[in-house]
XYZ file of C-alpha atoms in Angstrom:
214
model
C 3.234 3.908 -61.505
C 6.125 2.571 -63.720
C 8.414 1.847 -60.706
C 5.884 -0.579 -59.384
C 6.878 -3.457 -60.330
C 10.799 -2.548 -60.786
C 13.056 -5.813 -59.424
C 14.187 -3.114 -56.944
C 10.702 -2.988 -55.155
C 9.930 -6.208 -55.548
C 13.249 -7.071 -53.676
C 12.343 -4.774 -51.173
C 8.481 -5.731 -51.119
C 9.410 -9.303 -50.054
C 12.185 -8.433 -47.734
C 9.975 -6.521 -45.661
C 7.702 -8.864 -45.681
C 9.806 -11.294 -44.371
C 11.053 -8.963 -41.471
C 7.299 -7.637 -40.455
C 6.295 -11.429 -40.027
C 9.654 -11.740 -37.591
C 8.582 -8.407 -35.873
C 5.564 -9.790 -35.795
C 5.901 -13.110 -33.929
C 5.721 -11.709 -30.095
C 2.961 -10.007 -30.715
C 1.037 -13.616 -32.485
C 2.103 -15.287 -29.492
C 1.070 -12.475 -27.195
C -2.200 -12.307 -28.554
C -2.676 -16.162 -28.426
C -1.911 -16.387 -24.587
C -4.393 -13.554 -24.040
C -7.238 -15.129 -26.261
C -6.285 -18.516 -24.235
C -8.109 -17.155 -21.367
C -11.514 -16.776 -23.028
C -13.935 -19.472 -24.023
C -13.026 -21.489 -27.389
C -15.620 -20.515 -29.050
C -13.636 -16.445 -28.797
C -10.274 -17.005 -28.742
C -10.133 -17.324 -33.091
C -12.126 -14.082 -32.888
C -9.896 -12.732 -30.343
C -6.905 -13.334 -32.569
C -8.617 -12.215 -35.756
C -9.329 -8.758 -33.790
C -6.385 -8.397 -32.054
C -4.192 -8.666 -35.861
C -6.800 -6.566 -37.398
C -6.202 -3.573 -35.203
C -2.339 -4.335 -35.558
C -2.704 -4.163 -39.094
C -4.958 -0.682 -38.849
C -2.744 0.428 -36.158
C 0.581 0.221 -38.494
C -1.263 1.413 -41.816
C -2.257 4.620 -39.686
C 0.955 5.090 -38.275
C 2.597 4.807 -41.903
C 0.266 7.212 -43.340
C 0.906 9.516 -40.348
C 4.870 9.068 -40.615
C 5.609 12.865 -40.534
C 4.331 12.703 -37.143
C 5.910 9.264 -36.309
C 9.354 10.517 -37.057
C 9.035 13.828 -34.647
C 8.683 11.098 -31.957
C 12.325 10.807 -32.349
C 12.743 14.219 -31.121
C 13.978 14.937 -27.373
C 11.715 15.878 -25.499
C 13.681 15.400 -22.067
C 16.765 14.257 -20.423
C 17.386 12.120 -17.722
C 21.114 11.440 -16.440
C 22.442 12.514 -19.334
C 20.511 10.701 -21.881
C 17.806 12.831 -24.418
C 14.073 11.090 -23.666
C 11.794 11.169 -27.131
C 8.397 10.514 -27.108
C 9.115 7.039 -29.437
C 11.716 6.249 -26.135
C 8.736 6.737 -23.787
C 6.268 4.457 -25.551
C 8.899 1.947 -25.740
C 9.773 2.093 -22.068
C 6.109 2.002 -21.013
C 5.384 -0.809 -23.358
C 8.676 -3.052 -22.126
C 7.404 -2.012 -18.691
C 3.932 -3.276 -19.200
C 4.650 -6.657 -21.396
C 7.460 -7.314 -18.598
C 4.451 -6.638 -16.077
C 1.813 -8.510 -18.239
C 4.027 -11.809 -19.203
C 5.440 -12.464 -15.154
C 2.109 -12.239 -14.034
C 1.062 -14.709 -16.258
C 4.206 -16.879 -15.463
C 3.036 -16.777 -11.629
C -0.499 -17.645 -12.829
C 0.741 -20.872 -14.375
C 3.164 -21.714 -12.062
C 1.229 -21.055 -9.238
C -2.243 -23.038 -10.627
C -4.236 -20.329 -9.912
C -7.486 -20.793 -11.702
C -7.752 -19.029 -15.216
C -10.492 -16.255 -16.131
C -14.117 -17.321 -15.331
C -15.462 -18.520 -18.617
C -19.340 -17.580 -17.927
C -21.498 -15.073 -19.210
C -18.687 -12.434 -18.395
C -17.142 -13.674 -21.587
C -17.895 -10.573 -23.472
C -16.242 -8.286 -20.636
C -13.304 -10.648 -20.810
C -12.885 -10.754 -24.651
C -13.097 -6.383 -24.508
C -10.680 -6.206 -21.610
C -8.033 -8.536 -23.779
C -8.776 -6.744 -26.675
C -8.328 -3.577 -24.918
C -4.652 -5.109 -23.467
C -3.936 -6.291 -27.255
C -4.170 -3.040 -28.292
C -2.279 -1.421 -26.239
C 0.612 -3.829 -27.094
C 0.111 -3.348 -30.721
C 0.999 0.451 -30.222
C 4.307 -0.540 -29.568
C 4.881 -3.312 -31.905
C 3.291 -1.398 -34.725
C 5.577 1.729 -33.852
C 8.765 -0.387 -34.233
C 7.484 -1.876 -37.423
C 6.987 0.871 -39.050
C 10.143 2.590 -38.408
C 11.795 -0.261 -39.548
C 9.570 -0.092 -42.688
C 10.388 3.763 -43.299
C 14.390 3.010 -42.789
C 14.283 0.174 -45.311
C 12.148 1.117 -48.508
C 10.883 4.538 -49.807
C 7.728 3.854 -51.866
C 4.642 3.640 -48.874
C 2.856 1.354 -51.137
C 5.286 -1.395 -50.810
C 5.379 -0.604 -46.783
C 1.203 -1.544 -46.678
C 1.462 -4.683 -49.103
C 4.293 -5.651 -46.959
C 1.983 -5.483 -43.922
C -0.661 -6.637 -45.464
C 1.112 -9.817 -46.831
C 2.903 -10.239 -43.557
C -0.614 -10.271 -41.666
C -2.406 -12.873 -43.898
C 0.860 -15.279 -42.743
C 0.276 -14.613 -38.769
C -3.489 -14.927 -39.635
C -2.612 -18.356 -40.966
C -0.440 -19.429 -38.598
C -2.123 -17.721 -35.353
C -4.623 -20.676 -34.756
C -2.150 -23.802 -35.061
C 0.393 -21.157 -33.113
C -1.937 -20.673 -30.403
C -3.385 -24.328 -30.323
C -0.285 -25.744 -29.810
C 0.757 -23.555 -27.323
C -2.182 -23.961 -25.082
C -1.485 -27.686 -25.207
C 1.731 -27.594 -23.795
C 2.248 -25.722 -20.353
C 6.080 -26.262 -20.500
C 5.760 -24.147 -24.438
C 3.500 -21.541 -22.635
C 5.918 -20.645 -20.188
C 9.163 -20.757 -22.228
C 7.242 -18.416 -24.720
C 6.400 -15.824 -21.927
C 9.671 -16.205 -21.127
C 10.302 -14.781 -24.546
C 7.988 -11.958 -23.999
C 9.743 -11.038 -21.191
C 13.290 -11.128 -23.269
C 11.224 -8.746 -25.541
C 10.142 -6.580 -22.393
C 13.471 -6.048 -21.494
C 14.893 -5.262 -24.953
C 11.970 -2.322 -25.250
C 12.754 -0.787 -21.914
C 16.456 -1.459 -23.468
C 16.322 1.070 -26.802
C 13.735 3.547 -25.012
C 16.985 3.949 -22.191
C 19.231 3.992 -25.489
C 20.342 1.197 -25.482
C 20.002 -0.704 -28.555
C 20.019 -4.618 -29.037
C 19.997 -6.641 -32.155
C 16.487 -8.446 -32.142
C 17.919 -11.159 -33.923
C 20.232 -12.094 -31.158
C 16.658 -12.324 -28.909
């Protein structure tokens, strides 16, 4: 317990934090065009859900890392190039935020009317949910590698996320508020999703790319 509260982890504590709250961005602003289609009354609870199970879905993942790192392991080839289980949930992740972000591009483009906002509400909100989740697999595997290759101590990876979540909760109404206010923000953020898309299906092929340059 002496190392606790060295300058080293403390360094390291904040540093991460820092970086999970960039990792974490696409997935607020995911999650905030999702809860967008549900009644107002919803969408903060939508939003407060949808970071909760990030949250869980990374602190399992950390305390499962054993199993996280044999991901890595080939498992395949195709043309050459060694598949791994992580590459596979990246590709089908990229593949299905690509999918999920143009079709809501065409949706606002087009003017097609937005979810029904009746007493289906509650199928709605566990259909999102259910699409949140799936997203947050894949976010929360690339933030937790990135945890594992930076510090050593696994207490300082769940503050980290911990800290890092009370920021997006903070900022996930005004984020998504301001967002659904302006059409021409909407679409120029799913056009970032879509950037991010690409860059999954990117490093599950192999081929990496700097998400700072995104």
């Amino acid at each position: 317990m002496g190392d606790l509260f060295t300058g080293a982890a403390l360094i390291g504590l904040l540093t991460l934090t820092a970086l999970e709250i960039v990792l974490g961005v696409d997935n607020v602003i995911f999650i905030s065009i999702l809860a967008a289609k549900l009644p107002h009354e919803q969408q903060a609870r939508a939003r407060t859900i949808g970071l909760a199970l990030a949250l869980i879905t990374r602190i399992l993942l950390l305390l499962s890392i054993s199993w996280v790192m044999q991901l890595k392991n080939p498992l395949f080839a195709v043309f050459g190039h060694q598949i791994s289980g992580k590459d596979l949930i990246l590709i089908l992740g990229g593949l299905f935020l690509l999918y999920k972000a143009t079709v809501e591009i065409h949706h606002k483009v087009e003017g097609h009317v937005e979810v029904e906002k009746t007493t289906k509400a509650r199928a709605a909100l566990g259909a999102i949910l259910m699409q949140i989740a799936i997203l947050d697999i894949v976010f929360s595997l690339d933030s937790v590698i990135t945890a594992v290759g930076m510090v050593d101590q696994v207490w300082v990876m769940v503050v980290a996320m911990v800290m890092a979540m009370i920021v997006m909760l903070w900022f996930a109404g005004p984020i998504a508020d301001f967002v659904d206010r302006h059409p021409t923000i909407t679409v120029l953020a799913l056009a970032f999703l879509i950037l991010i898309g690409v860059m999954l299906v990117a490093e599950g092929m192999g081929q990496h790319m700097d998400k700072g340059y995104i």
